[in-house]
Amino acid sequence: MYRRHLIKGLVALGACRICVQAAQATSAHWGYTGPVGPEHWADLDKKNFVCSAGTQQSPIDINSAVKADIPHIAIGWHKGGGNMVNNGHTIQINMPQGSTLTRGDRVYELVQFHFHAPSEHHVAGKSFPLEVHFVHKDTQSGTLGVLGVFLTPGATNASFAALAAAFPELP
Ligand SMILES: [Zn+2]
């Protein structure tokens, strides 16, 4: 697979602040530091209540993985399409309908994917230069399923290089 040199690992099905926005129409201004940083997210907008009430927060440091009996995950993504935006937090590619992720008998539609530099998640305390979050929405319940992938420098990946060349510099 051509992505082998670039993609270092499958991270988790989780949710970051940008992922959560996929399920919300609007959100107050937020950031990663200062008065709009993570410790204040719950206070910025009542929609953010999970930021202070949740018990299974993402991102996480994966340092004691155990084998689990979980449903098979299958990716059915289509190439091309989408609308790339710089939203002030990240580069995000909003996807047209048709790409899916299935987890057992649950079907998730790929809504968008975006980048974090450096990675939000860690493995045994180690950060990665880039992390992609592929944000999917369950076609039945509307809940999100996020596939995180770490990227590290290596052989050129033509698809990623073409995408990166088109990254808009300004929001
Ligand atoms: Zn994210």
Coordinates of N, CA, C and O and ligand atoms in Angstrom, one line a residue:
M1 N 0.8 -1.2 0.0 CA 0.0 0.0 0.0 C 0.9 1.2 0.0 O 1.9 1.3 0.7
Y2 N 0.5 2.2 -0.8 CA 1.4 3.4 -1.0 C 1.5 4.3 0.2 O 2.4 5.0 0.4
R3 N 0.6 4.1 1.1 CA 0.6 5.0 2.3 C 1.5 4.4 3.4 O 1.7 5.0 4.4
R4 N 2.0 3.2 3.2 CA 2.7 2.5 4.2 C 3.9 3.3 4.8 O 4.1 3.3 6.0
H5 N 4.6 4.0 3.9 CA 5.7 4.8 4.4 C 5.4 6.0 5.2 O 6.2 6.5 5.9
L6 N 4.2 6.5 5.0 CA 3.8 7.7 5.7 C 2.9 7.5 6.9 O 3.1 8.2 7.9
I7 N 2.1 6.5 6.8 CA 1.1 6.3 7.9 C 1.8 5.4 8.9 O 2.1 4.2 8.6
K8 N 1.9 5.8 10.1 CA 2.6 5.0 11.1 C 1.6 4.2 12.0 O 2.0 3.3 12.6
G9 N 0.5 4.6 12.1 CA -0.4 3.9 13.0 C -1.8 4.4 13.1 O -2.1 5.5 12.8
L10 N -2.6 3.5 13.4 CA -4.0 3.8 13.7 C -4.2 4.1 15.1 O -3.7 3.4 16.0
V11 N -4.8 5.2 15.4 CA -4.8 5.7 16.7 C -6.0 5.3 17.5 O -5.9 4.5 18.4
A12 N -7.2 5.8 17.1 CA -8.3 5.6 18.0 C -9.6 6.0 17.3 O -9.5 6.7 16.3
L13 N -10.7 5.6 17.8 CA -11.9 6.3 17.5 C -12.2 7.2 18.6 O -12.5 6.8 19.7
G14 N -12.1 8.5 18.4 CA -12.3 9.4 19.5 C -12.8 10.7 19.0 O -13.5 10.8 17.9
A15 N -12.6 11.8 19.7 CA -13.2 13.1 19.2 C -12.3 14.2 19.7 O -12.0 14.3 20.9
C16 N -11.9 15.2 18.8 CA -11.2 16.4 19.3 C -12.2 17.5 19.1 O -13.3 17.3 18.7
R17 N -11.8 18.7 19.5 CA -12.7 19.9 19.5 C -13.2 20.1 18.0 O -14.3 20.5 17.8
I18 N -12.2 20.0 17.1 CA -12.6 20.2 15.7 C -13.6 19.2 15.2 O -14.5 19.4 14.4
C19 N -13.3 17.9 15.6 CA -14.2 16.8 15.3 C -15.6 17.1 15.8 O -16.6 16.9 15.1
V20 N -15.7 17.5 17.0 CA -17.0 17.8 17.6 C -17.8 18.8 16.9 O -19.0 18.8 16.8
Q21 N -17.1 19.8 16.3 CA -17.8 20.8 15.5 C -18.6 20.2 14.4 O -19.5 20.9 13.9
A22 N -18.2 19.1 13.9 CA -18.9 18.5 12.8 C -20.3 18.1 13.2 O -21.2 18.0 12.3
A23 N -20.6 18.0 14.5 CA -21.9 17.7 14.9 C -22.7 18.9 15.4 O -23.9 18.8 15.8
Q24 N -22.0 20.1 15.4 CA -22.7 21.3 15.9 C -22.7 22.3 14.8 O -21.8 22.4 14.0
A25 N -23.8 23.1 14.8 CA -23.9 24.2 13.8 C -23.0 25.3 14.1 O -22.4 25.9 13.2
T26 N -22.9 25.7 15.4 CA -22.0 26.9 15.7 C -21.3 26.6 17.0 O -21.6 25.7 17.7
S27 N -20.3 27.4 17.2 CA -19.5 27.2 18.5 C -18.8 28.5 18.8 O -18.4 29.3 17.8
A28 N -18.6 28.8 20.0 CA -17.9 30.0 20.4 C -16.5 29.9 20.0 O -15.9 28.8 19.8
H29 N -15.8 31.1 19.9 CA -14.4 31.0 19.6 C -13.6 30.3 20.6 O -13.8 30.4 21.8
W30 N -12.7 29.4 20.2 CA -11.9 28.6 21.1 C -10.5 28.5 20.6 O -10.2 28.9 19.5
G31 N -9.5 28.1 21.5 CA -8.2 27.9 21.1 C -7.5 26.9 21.9 O -8.1 26.1 22.6
Y32 N -6.2 26.9 21.9 CA -5.4 25.9 22.6 C -4.7 26.5 23.8 O -4.1 25.7 24.6
T33 N -4.7 27.8 24.0 CA -4.0 28.5 25.1 C -4.8 29.6 25.6 O -5.7 30.1 24.9
G34 N -4.4 30.1 26.8 CA -5.0 31.3 27.4 C -6.5 31.1 27.7 O -6.9 30.0 28.0
P35 N -7.2 32.2 27.7 CA -8.6 32.2 28.2 C -9.6 31.5 27.3 O -10.7 31.2 27.7
V36 N -9.1 31.0 26.1 CA -10.0 30.2 25.3 C -9.4 28.8 25.2 O -9.8 28.0 24.3
G37 N -8.4 28.4 26.0 CA -7.8 27.1 26.0 C -8.7 26.0 26.6 O -9.8 26.3 27.1
P38 N -8.2 24.8 26.5 CA -8.9 23.6 26.9 C -9.6 23.6 28.2 O -10.7 23.2 28.4
E39 N -8.9 24.3 29.2 CA -9.4 24.3 30.6 C -10.7 25.2 30.7 O -11.4 25.2 31.7
H40 N -10.9 26.0 29.6 CA -12.1 26.9 29.6 C -13.1 26.6 28.6 O -14.1 27.3 28.5
W41 N -12.9 25.5 27.8 CA -13.8 25.2 26.8 C -15.3 25.0 27.3 O -16.2 25.5 26.6
A42 N -15.4 24.4 28.4 CA -16.8 24.1 28.9 C -17.5 25.4 29.2 O -18.7 25.5 29.2
D43 N -16.7 26.5 29.6 CA -17.3 27.7 30.0 C -17.7 28.6 28.8 O -18.4 29.6 28.9
L44 N -17.1 28.3 27.6 CA -17.2 29.2 26.5 C -18.6 29.1 25.8 O -19.1 30.0 25.2
D45 N -19.1 27.9 25.9 CA -20.4 27.6 25.2 C -21.1 26.4 25.9 O -20.4 25.4 26.2
K46 N -22.4 26.5 26.2 CA -23.0 25.4 26.9 C -23.0 24.1 26.1 O -23.1 23.0 26.7
K47 N -22.8 24.2 24.8 CA -22.7 23.0 24.0 C -21.4 22.2 24.3 O -21.3 21.1 24.0
N48 N -20.5 22.9 25.0 CA -19.2 22.3 25.3 C -19.2 21.6 26.7 O -18.1 21.3 27.2
F49 N -20.3 21.3 27.3 CA -20.4 20.8 28.6 C -19.6 19.5 28.8 O -19.0 19.3 29.9
V50 N -19.5 18.7 27.8 CA -18.8 17.5 27.9 C -17.3 17.7 28.2 O -16.6 16.8 28.8
C51 N -16.8 18.9 27.8 CA -15.3 19.1 28.0 C -15.0 19.1 29.5 O -13.9 18.8 29.9
S52 N -16.0 19.4 30.4 CA -15.7 19.3 31.8 C -16.4 18.2 32.5 O -16.0 17.8 33.6
A53 N -17.4 17.6 31.8 CA -18.2 16.5 32.5 C -17.9 15.1 31.9 O -18.2 14.2 32.6
G54 N -17.2 15.1 30.8 CA -16.9 13.8 30.2 C -15.9 13.0 31.1 O -15.1 13.5 31.8
T55 N -16.0 11.7 30.9 CA -15.1 10.8 31.7 C -14.1 10.0 30.8 O -13.3 9.3 31.3
Q56 N -14.3 10.1 29.5 CA -13.5 9.4 28.5 C -13.0 10.4 27.5 O -13.4 10.4 26.3
Q57 N -12.1 11.3 28.0 CA -11.7 12.4 27.1 C -10.6 12.0 26.1 O -9.8 11.1 26.3
S58 N -10.7 12.7 25.0 CA -9.6 12.6 24.0 C -9.0 14.0 23.9 O -9.7 15.0 24.1
P59 N -7.7 14.1 23.7 CA -6.8 13.1 23.3 C -6.2 12.3 24.5 O -6.4 12.7 25.6
I60 N -5.6 11.2 24.2 CA -5.1 10.3 25.2 C -3.7 9.9 24.9 O -3.2 10.1 23.7
D61 N -3.0 9.4 25.8 CA -1.6 8.8 25.7 C -1.8 7.3 25.7 O -2.1 6.8 26.8
I62 N -1.6 6.7 24.6 CA -1.8 5.2 24.5 C -0.5 4.6 25.0 O 0.5 4.6 24.4
N63 N -0.6 4.0 26.2 CA 0.6 3.4 26.8 C 0.4 2.0 27.4 O 1.3 1.5 27.9
S64 N -0.8 1.6 27.3 CA -1.1 0.2 27.9 C -2.2 -0.4 27.1 O -3.2 -0.8 27.7
A65 N -2.0 -0.5 25.8 CA -3.1 -1.1 24.9 C -3.3 -2.6 25.3 O -2.3 -3.3 25.6
V66 N -4.5 -3.0 25.2 CA -4.8 -4.4 25.4 C -5.6 -4.9 24.2 O -6.3 -4.1 23.6
K67 N -5.5 -6.2 23.9 CA -6.3 -6.7 22.8 C -7.8 -6.7 23.2 O -8.2 -7.1 24.3
A68 N -8.6 -6.2 22.2 CA -10.0 -6.1 22.5 C -10.8 -6.8 21.4 O -10.4 -6.9 20.2
D69 N -12.0 -7.3 21.8 CA -12.8 -8.0 20.8 C -13.8 -6.9 20.3 O -14.9 -6.8 20.9
I70 N -13.5 -6.2 19.3 CA -14.3 -5.1 18.8 C -14.7 -5.5 17.3 O -14.1 -6.3 16.7
P71 N -15.8 -4.9 16.9 CA -16.3 -5.2 15.5 C -15.2 -4.8 14.5 O -14.5 -3.8 14.7
H72 N -15.2 -5.5 13.4 CA -14.3 -5.2 12.3 C -14.6 -3.8 11.7 O -15.7 -3.4 11.6
I73 N -13.5 -3.1 11.4 CA -13.6 -1.7 10.8 C -13.2 -1.8 9.4 O -12.1 -2.3 9.1
A74 N -14.0 -1.4 8.5 CA -13.7 -1.4 7.0 C -13.9 0.0 6.5 O -14.9 0.7 6.8
I75 N -12.9 0.4 5.6 CA -13.0 1.8 5.0 C -13.4 1.7 3.6 O -12.9 0.8 2.8
G76 N -14.4 2.5 3.2 CA -14.9 2.6 1.8 C -14.9 4.0 1.3 O -15.9 4.6 1.1
W77 N -13.6 4.6 1.2 CA -13.5 6.0 0.8 C -13.3 6.1 -0.7 O -12.7 5.2 -1.3
H78 N -13.9 7.1 -1.3 CA -13.7 7.4 -2.7 C -12.7 8.5 -2.9 O -12.6 9.4 -2.0
K79 N -11.9 8.5 -3.9 CA -10.9 9.5 -4.2 C -11.5 10.7 -4.7 O -12.5 10.7 -5.4
G80 N -10.9 11.8 -4.4 CA -11.2 13.1 -5.0 C -12.5 13.8 -4.4 O -13.1 13.2 -3.5
G81 N -12.8 14.9 -4.9 CA -13.9 15.7 -4.4 C -13.6 16.4 -3.2 O -12.4 16.4 -2.7
G82 N -14.5 17.0 -2.6 CA -14.3 17.8 -1.3 C -14.0 19.2 -1.5 O -13.7 19.7 -2.6
N83 N -14.1 19.9 -0.4 CA -13.9 21.4 -0.4 C -12.9 21.7 0.7 O -13.2 21.4 1.9
M84 N -11.7 22.2 0.4 CA -10.7 22.5 1.4 C -10.8 23.9 1.9 O -11.0 24.9 1.2
V85 N -10.8 24.0 3.3 CA -10.8 25.3 3.9 C -9.8 25.4 5.0 O -9.4 24.4 5.6
N86 N -9.3 26.6 5.2 CA -8.5 26.9 6.4 C -9.5 27.6 7.4 O -9.9 28.8 7.1
N87 N -9.9 26.9 8.5 CA -10.9 27.5 9.4 C -10.3 28.2 10.5 O -11.0 28.6 11.5
G88 N -9.0 28.5 10.5 CA -8.3 29.3 11.5 C -7.7 28.3 12.6 O -6.9 28.8 13.4
H89 N -8.1 27.1 12.6 CA -7.6 26.1 13.6 C -6.8 25.0 12.8 O -5.9 24.5 13.4
T90 N -7.3 24.7 11.6 CA -6.7 23.6 10.9 C -7.1 23.8 9.4 O -7.9 24.6 9.0
I91 N -6.4 22.9 8.6 CA -6.9 22.7 7.2 C -7.9 21.6 7.3 O -7.6 20.5 7.8
Q92 N -9.0 21.8 6.7 CA -10.1 20.8 6.8 C -10.6 20.6 5.4 O -10.9 21.6 4.6
I93 N -10.9 19.4 5.0 CA -11.4 19.0 3.7 C -12.8 18.4 4.0 O -13.0 17.4 4.6
N94 N -13.8 19.2 3.6 CA -15.2 18.7 3.7 C -15.5 17.8 2.5 O -15.3 18.2 1.4
M95 N -16.0 16.7 2.8 CA -16.2 15.6 1.8 C -17.6 15.5 1.3 O -18.6 15.7 2.0
P96 N -17.8 15.2 0.0 CA -19.1 14.9 -0.6 C -19.6 13.5 0.0 O -18.8 12.7 0.5
Q97 N -20.8 13.3 -0.1 CA -21.4 12.0 0.3 C -20.8 10.8 -0.5 O -20.5 11.0 -1.6
G98 N -20.8 9.7 0.1 CA -20.4 8.5 -0.6 C -19.3 7.7 0.0 O -19.1 6.5 -0.3
S99 N -18.5 8.3 0.8 CA -17.3 7.6 1.4 C -17.8 7.1 2.8 O -18.4 7.9 3.6
T100 N -17.5 5.9 3.2 CA -18.0 5.4 4.4 C -16.9 4.6 5.2 O -15.9 4.2 4.7
L101 N -17.2 4.4 6.5 CA -16.5 3.6 7.3 C -17.5 2.7 8.0 O -18.6 3.2 8.5
T102 N -17.3 1.4 8.0 CA -18.3 0.5 8.6 C -17.6 -0.2 9.8 O -16.4 -0.5 9.8
R103 N -18.3 -0.3 10.9 CA -17.8 -0.9 12.1 C -18.9 -1.9 12.5 O -19.9 -1.6 13.0
G104 N -18.6 -3.2 12.2 CA -19.6 -4.2 12.4 C -20.8 -3.9 11.5 O -20.6 -3.7 10.3
D105 N -22.0 -3.7 12.0 CA -23.1 -3.4 11.2 C -23.5 -1.9 11.2 O -24.5 -1.5 10.6
R106 N -22.6 -1.1 11.8 CA -22.9 0.3 11.8 C -22.1 1.0 10.6 O -21.0 0.7 10.4
V107 N -22.8 1.9 9.9 CA -22.3 2.6 8.8 C -22.1 4.1 9.1 O -23.0 4.7 9.6
Y108 N -20.9 4.6 8.9 CA -20.6 6.0 9.2 C -20.2 6.6 7.8 O -19.4 6.1 7.0
E109 N -20.7 7.8 7.6 CA -20.4 8.6 6.4 C -19.2 9.5 6.7 O -19.2 10.2 7.7
L110 N -18.2 9.6 5.8 CA -17.1 10.5 6.0 C -17.6 11.9 5.7 O -18.0 12.2 4.6
V111 N -17.5 12.7 6.8 CA -18.0 14.1 6.7 C -16.8 15.1 6.3 O -17.0 15.9 5.4
Q112 N -15.7 14.9 7.0 CA -14.6 15.8 6.7 C -13.3 15.1 7.3 O -13.4 14.2 8.1
F113 N -12.1 15.6 6.9 CA -10.9 15.2 7.6 C -10.1 16.5 7.7 O -10.2 17.4 7.0
H114 N -9.2 16.5 8.8 CA -8.4 17.7 9.1 C -7.2 17.2 9.8 O -7.0 16.1 10.2
F115 N -6.2 18.2 10.0 CA -4.9 17.9 10.5 C -4.6 18.5 11.8 O -5.1 19.6 12.0
H116 N -3.7 17.9 12.6 CA -3.2 18.4 13.8 C -1.7 18.3 13.8 O -1.2 17.2 13.5
A117 N -1.0 19.4 14.0 CA 0.5 19.4 14.0 C 1.0 20.2 15.3 O 0.7 21.4 15.4
P118 N 1.6 19.5 16.2 CA 1.9 18.0 16.2 C 0.6 17.3 16.6 O -0.5 17.8 16.7
S119 N 0.8 16.0 16.7 CA -0.4 15.1 17.0 C -1.0 15.5 18.3 O -0.3 15.9 19.2
E120 N -2.3 15.3 18.4 CA -3.0 15.4 19.7 C -2.8 14.2 20.6 O -2.6 14.3 21.8
H121 N -2.9 13.0 20.0 CA -2.7 11.8 20.7 C -1.2 11.5 20.8 O -0.4 11.9 20.0
H122 N -0.8 10.6 21.8 CA 0.5 10.2 21.9 C 0.5 8.7 22.1 O -0.5 8.1 22.4
V123 N 1.7 8.1 21.8 CA 1.9 6.7 22.1 C 3.1 6.5 23.0 O 4.2 7.0 22.6
A124 N 2.9 6.0 24.2 CA 3.9 5.9 25.2 C 4.7 7.2 25.4 O 5.9 7.3 25.4
G125 N 3.9 8.3 25.4 CA 4.5 9.6 25.7 C 5.0 10.3 24.4 O 5.4 11.5 24.5
K126 N 5.1 9.6 23.3 CA 5.7 10.1 22.1 C 4.6 10.9 21.2 O 3.6 10.3 21.0
S127 N 5.0 12.1 20.8 CA 4.2 12.8 19.9 C 4.6 12.5 18.5 O 5.7 12.1 18.2
F128 N 3.7 12.8 17.5 CA 4.0 12.6 16.1 C 3.9 14.0 15.4 O 3.1 14.8 15.8
P129 N 4.6 14.2 14.3 CA 4.6 15.5 13.6 C 3.2 15.9 13.1 O 2.9 17.1 13.1
L130 N 2.4 14.9 12.7 CA 1.1 15.2 12.1 C 0.1 14.1 12.5 O 0.5 13.0 12.5
E131 N -1.1 14.5 12.7 CA -2.2 13.5 12.9 C -3.4 14.0 12.1 O -3.7 15.1 12.1
V132 N -4.0 13.0 11.4 CA -5.1 13.3 10.6 C -6.3 12.7 11.3 O -6.3 11.6 11.8
H133 N -7.4 13.4 11.4 CA -8.7 12.9 11.9 C -9.7 12.8 10.8 O -10.1 13.8 10.2
F134 N -10.1 11.6 10.5 CA -11.1 11.4 9.5 C -12.5 11.3 10.3 O -12.7 10.3 11.0
V135 N -13.3 12.3 10.1 CA -14.5 12.4 10.9 C -15.7 11.8 10.2 O -16.0 12.3 9.1
H136 N -16.3 10.8 10.8 CA -17.5 10.2 10.2 C -18.7 10.3 11.1 O -18.5 10.5 12.3
K137 N -19.8 10.3 10.5 CA -21.1 10.4 11.2 C -21.9 9.2 11.0 O -22.2 8.8 9.8
D138 N -22.4 8.5 12.1 CA -23.2 7.4 12.0 C -24.5 7.7 11.2 O -25.2 8.7 11.6
T139 N -24.8 7.0 10.2 CA -26.0 7.3 9.3 C -27.3 7.1 10.0 O -28.3 7.7 9.6
Q140 N -27.3 6.3 11.1 CA -28.6 6.1 11.9 C -28.7 7.1 13.1 O -29.7 7.8 13.2
S141 N -27.7 7.1 13.9 CA -27.8 7.9 15.2 C -27.2 9.3 15.1 O -27.5 10.1 15.9
G142 N -26.3 9.5 14.1 CA -25.7 10.8 14.0 C -24.5 11.0 14.9 O -23.8 12.0 14.8
T143 N -24.2 10.0 15.7 CA -23.0 10.0 16.5 C -21.7 10.0 15.6 O -21.8 9.5 14.5
L144 N -20.6 10.5 16.1 CA -19.4 10.6 15.4 C -18.5 9.4 15.6 O -18.5 8.8 16.7
G145 N -17.8 9.0 14.5 CA -16.8 8.0 14.6 C -15.5 8.6 13.9 O -15.5 8.9 12.8
V146 N -14.5 8.8 14.7 CA -13.3 9.5 14.2 C -12.1 8.5 14.1 O -11.8 7.9 15.1
L147 N -11.5 8.4 12.9 CA -10.4 7.6 12.7 C -9.1 8.5 12.7 O -9.0 9.4 11.9
G148 N -8.2 8.3 13.7 CA -7.0 9.1 13.7 C -5.8 8.3 13.2 O -5.7 7.1 13.5
V149 N -5.0 9.0 12.4 CA -3.8 8.4 11.8 C -2.6 9.3 12.0 O -2.7 10.5 11.7
F150 N -1.5 8.7 12.5 CA -0.3 9.5 12.7 C 0.5 9.5 11.4 O 0.5 8.5 10.7
L151 N 1.1 10.7 11.0 CA 1.9 10.8 9.9 C 3.3 11.2 10.3 O 3.5 12.0 11.2
T152 N 4.3 10.6 9.7 CA 5.7 10.9 10.0 C 6.4 11.1 8.6 O 6.0 10.6 7.6
P153 N 7.5 11.9 8.6 CA 8.3 12.1 7.4 C 8.8 10.8 6.8 O 9.2 9.9 7.6
G154 N 8.8 10.7 5.5 CA 9.3 9.5 4.9 C 9.3 9.7 3.4 O 9.3 10.8 2.9
A155 N 9.1 8.6 2.6 CA 9.0 8.7 1.2 C 7.8 9.5 0.8 O 6.8 9.6 1.5
T156 N 7.9 10.3 -0.3 CA 6.9 11.1 -0.8 C 5.6 10.3 -1.0 O 5.6 9.3 -1.7
N157 N 4.5 10.8 -0.5 CA 3.2 10.3 -0.8 C 2.5 11.3 -1.8 O 2.3 12.4 -1.4
A158 N 2.3 10.8 -3.0 CA 1.8 11.7 -4.1 C 0.5 12.3 -3.7 O 0.3 13.5 -3.9
S159 N -0.4 11.6 -3.1 CA -1.7 12.1 -2.7 C -1.6 13.2 -1.7 O -2.2 14.3 -1.8
F160 N -0.8 12.9 -0.6 CA -0.6 13.9 0.4 C 0.1 15.2 -0.1 O -0.3 16.3 0.2
A161 N 1.1 15.0 -1.0 CA 1.9 16.1 -1.5 C 1.0 17.0 -2.3 O 1.1 18.2 -2.3
A162 N 0.1 16.4 -3.1 CA -0.9 17.2 -3.9 C -1.8 18.0 -3.0 O -2.1 19.2 -3.3
L163 N -2.2 17.3 -2.0 CA -3.2 18.0 -1.0 C -2.4 19.1 -0.3 O -3.0 20.3 -0.3
A164 N -1.2 18.9 0.2 CA -0.5 19.9 0.9 C -0.2 21.1 0.1 O -0.1 22.2 0.5
A165 N 0.1 20.9 -1.2 CA 0.4 22.0 -2.2 C -0.8 22.9 -2.3 O -0.6 24.1 -2.7
A166 N -1.9 22.4 -2.0 CA -3.2 23.3 -2.2 C -3.7 23.8 -0.8 O -4.7 24.5 -0.8
F167 N -2.9 23.6 0.3 CA -3.4 24.1 1.6 C -3.5 25.6 1.5 O -2.5 26.3 1.2
P168 N -4.7 26.2 1.8 CA -4.8 27.6 1.9 C -4.1 28.2 3.1 O -4.2 27.7 4.2
E169 N -3.3 29.2 2.9 CA -2.5 29.8 3.9 C -3.3 30.6 4.9 O -3.0 30.7 6.1
L170 N -4.4 31.3 4.4 CA -5.2 32.1 5.3 C -6.6 31.7 5.4 O -7.1 31.1 4.4
P171 N -7.2 31.9 6.6 CA -8.6 31.5 6.7 C -9.5 32.3 5.8 O -9.2 33.4 5.4
Ligands
ZN1 ZN -9.2 16.6 15.2

